[in-house]
Amino acid sequence: MNITTAIPTDITPKGSDYDVVSRVVELLTENYREQPSLDAIAGELGQSPTQLQKTFTRWAGLSPKAFLQAVTLDHAKRLLRQEELPLLETSYELGLSGPGRLHDLFVTHEAMSPGEWKQRGAGLTIRYGFHPSPFGVALVMVTDRGLAGLAFNDAGHERESFEDMAGRWPNAVYVEDSATTASYAARIFQADRWREEEPLRIVLIGSDFQVRVWQTLLKIPMGKAVTYSDIACDIGQPTASRAVGAAVGRNPISFVVPCHRALGKSGALTGYHWGLTRKRAMLGWEAGKV
DNA sequence: GGAATCATGTGAT
DNA sequence: ATCACATGATTCC
């Protein structure tokens, strides 16, 4: 039952990886117009170029230079343009619950009924735990129906993630149980554990509108992106792109429900609940896996 | 081109 | 009712 201790070594060979990486990501994306050199970045961070290169590449599967390319505006626009329509048209036959290759992480999803949603979590027991992840400390929340919440924050801010998430379902009972959540964390962040036979069960707790938006997000394949207005059209409300933005922002299962693949119409990365740097990091990290 | 401005749907108060 | 939004299109310089 001590998977808990195994995970850190599997995911973040050095615990501080994400700290270093996020600073590199920040530096790179703030100055991407100047295409800073590895030496310049290393100098800024007070590290040796080779050490930095190694740390970053191990984390992203991508050299800093390639990453810089991946978070550049032109690249984002390219992600958007590829095969405009079929992208979202496809998997509506899935209905509300049922297995499917929703993106490269196999997921089955079900939604809570509107009645259950109004209860604000009443009668629900949520087990939670904190685990290291490639994007900082992850807060994992599960019910007996599957994964219900996933949040990220920098080390030392665990309390904030928890308050944020718990506030969404204030009537639920919360039990710390990292033994249970550890296996979810491992499944989510280790790409070699993604298997069709044993999909990850998730449960979407939200309003009818929110659930429709989140289901649409699940249809976006890895390495692709859509705009907020694409999503609005897909759910049959073409003028609601702003409402879509708000709903995307309330996505409780960050990363698994790939809200980071929603971009502004220009290809610019707009907002992200857990910090824009993390959104860039996720996009870049995925670029390294595709 | 880029800043300012508006129309807009949803959910929380 | 009113307000804040992870938007997007239009209209001015």
CSV table of N, CA and C (backbone and C1' of nucleotides) in Angstrom, one decimal, chain A residues 117 207 209 237 239-240 242-243, chain B residues 6-13:
chain,number,residue,atom,x,y,z
A,117,TRP,N,-27.0,17.6,-8.7
A,117,TRP,CA,-26.2,18.8,-8.8
A,117,TRP,C,-26.7,19.9,-7.8
A,207,SER,N,-23.6,21.8,-13.6
A,207,SER,CA,-24.9,22.1,-14.2
A,207,SER,C,-25.0,21.5,-15.6
A,209,PHE,N,-25.5,22.8,-18.5
A,209,PHE,CA,-24.7,23.5,-19.5
A,209,PHE,C,-23.2,23.2,-19.3
A,237,GLN,N,-25.1,26.4,-29.4
A,237,GLN,CA,-25.4,27.7,-28.9
A,237,GLN,C,-24.2,28.6,-29.4
A,239,THR,N,-23.7,31.6,-30.0
A,239,THR,CA,-23.5,32.9,-29.5
A,239,THR,C,-23.0,32.9,-28.0
A,240,ALA,N,-22.8,31.7,-27.5
A,240,ALA,CA,-22.5,31.6,-26.1
A,240,ALA,C,-21.0,31.4,-25.8
A,242,ARG,N,-18.8,33.2,-24.7
A,242,ARG,CA,-18.3,33.7,-23.5
A,242,ARG,C,-18.8,32.8,-22.3
A,243,ALA,N,-20.0,32.4,-22.4
A,243,ALA,CA,-20.5,31.5,-21.3
A,243,ALA,C,-19.7,30.2,-21.3
B,6,DC,P,-20.2,51.2,-25.5
B,6,DC,O5',-20.9,49.9,-26.0
B,6,DC,C5',-21.3,49.8,-27.3
B,6,DC,C4',-21.5,48.3,-27.7
B,6,DC,C3',-22.5,47.6,-26.8
B,6,DC,O3',-23.5,47.0,-27.7
B,6,DC,C1',-20.5,46.3,-27.0
B,7,DA,P,-24.9,46.8,-27.1
B,7,DA,O5',-25.2,45.3,-27.6
B,7,DA,C5',-24.7,44.9,-28.9
B,7,DA,C4',-24.6,43.4,-28.9
B,7,DA,C3',-25.7,42.7,-28.1
B,7,DA,O3',-26.1,41.5,-28.7
B,7,DA,C1',-23.5,42.0,-27.3
B,8,DT,P,-27.3,40.7,-28.2
B,8,DT,O5',-26.6,39.5,-27.4
B,8,DT,C5',-25.5,38.8,-28.0
B,8,DT,C4',-24.9,37.9,-27.0
B,8,DT,C3',-25.9,37.4,-25.9
B,8,DT,O3',-26.5,36.2,-26.3
B,8,DT,C1',-23.7,38.0,-25.0
B,9,DG,P,-27.6,35.6,-25.3
B,9,DG,O5',-26.8,34.5,-24.4
B,9,DG,C5',-26.2,33.4,-25.0
B,9,DG,C4',-25.7,32.4,-23.9
B,9,DG,C3',-26.8,32.0,-23.0
B,9,DG,O3',-26.5,30.6,-22.6
B,9,DG,C1',-25.2,33.2,-21.8
B,10,DT,P,-27.5,29.8,-21.6
B,10,DT,O5',-26.6,29.8,-20.3
B,10,DT,C5',-25.3,29.6,-20.3
B,10,DT,C4',-24.6,29.6,-19.0
B,10,DT,C3',-25.4,29.2,-17.8
B,10,DT,O3',-24.6,28.2,-17.1
B,10,DT,C1',-24.5,31.3,-17.4
B,11,DG,P,-25.3,27.3,-16.0
B,11,DG,O5',-24.8,28.0,-14.6
B,11,DG,C5',-23.4,28.3,-14.5
B,11,DG,C4',-23.0,29.0,-13.3
B,11,DG,C3',-23.8,28.6,-12.1
B,11,DG,O3',-23.0,28.7,-10.9
B,11,DG,C1',-24.2,30.9,-12.5
B,12,DA,P,-23.4,28.3,-9.5
B,12,DA,O5',-23.1,29.6,-8.6
B,12,DA,C5',-21.8,30.2,-8.7
B,12,DA,C4',-21.8,31.5,-7.9
B,12,DA,C3',-22.5,31.4,-6.6
B,12,DA,O3',-21.8,32.1,-5.6
B,12,DA,C1',-23.6,33.0,-7.9
B,13,DT,P,-22.2,32.1,-4.0
B,13,DT,O5',-22.8,33.5,-3.6
B,13,DT,C5',-22.2,34.7,-4.2
B,13,DT,C4',-23.2,35.8,-3.9
B,13,DT,C3',-24.1,35.6,-2.8
B,13,DT,O3',-23.6,36.3,-1.6
B,13,DT,C1',-25.2,36.6,-4.7
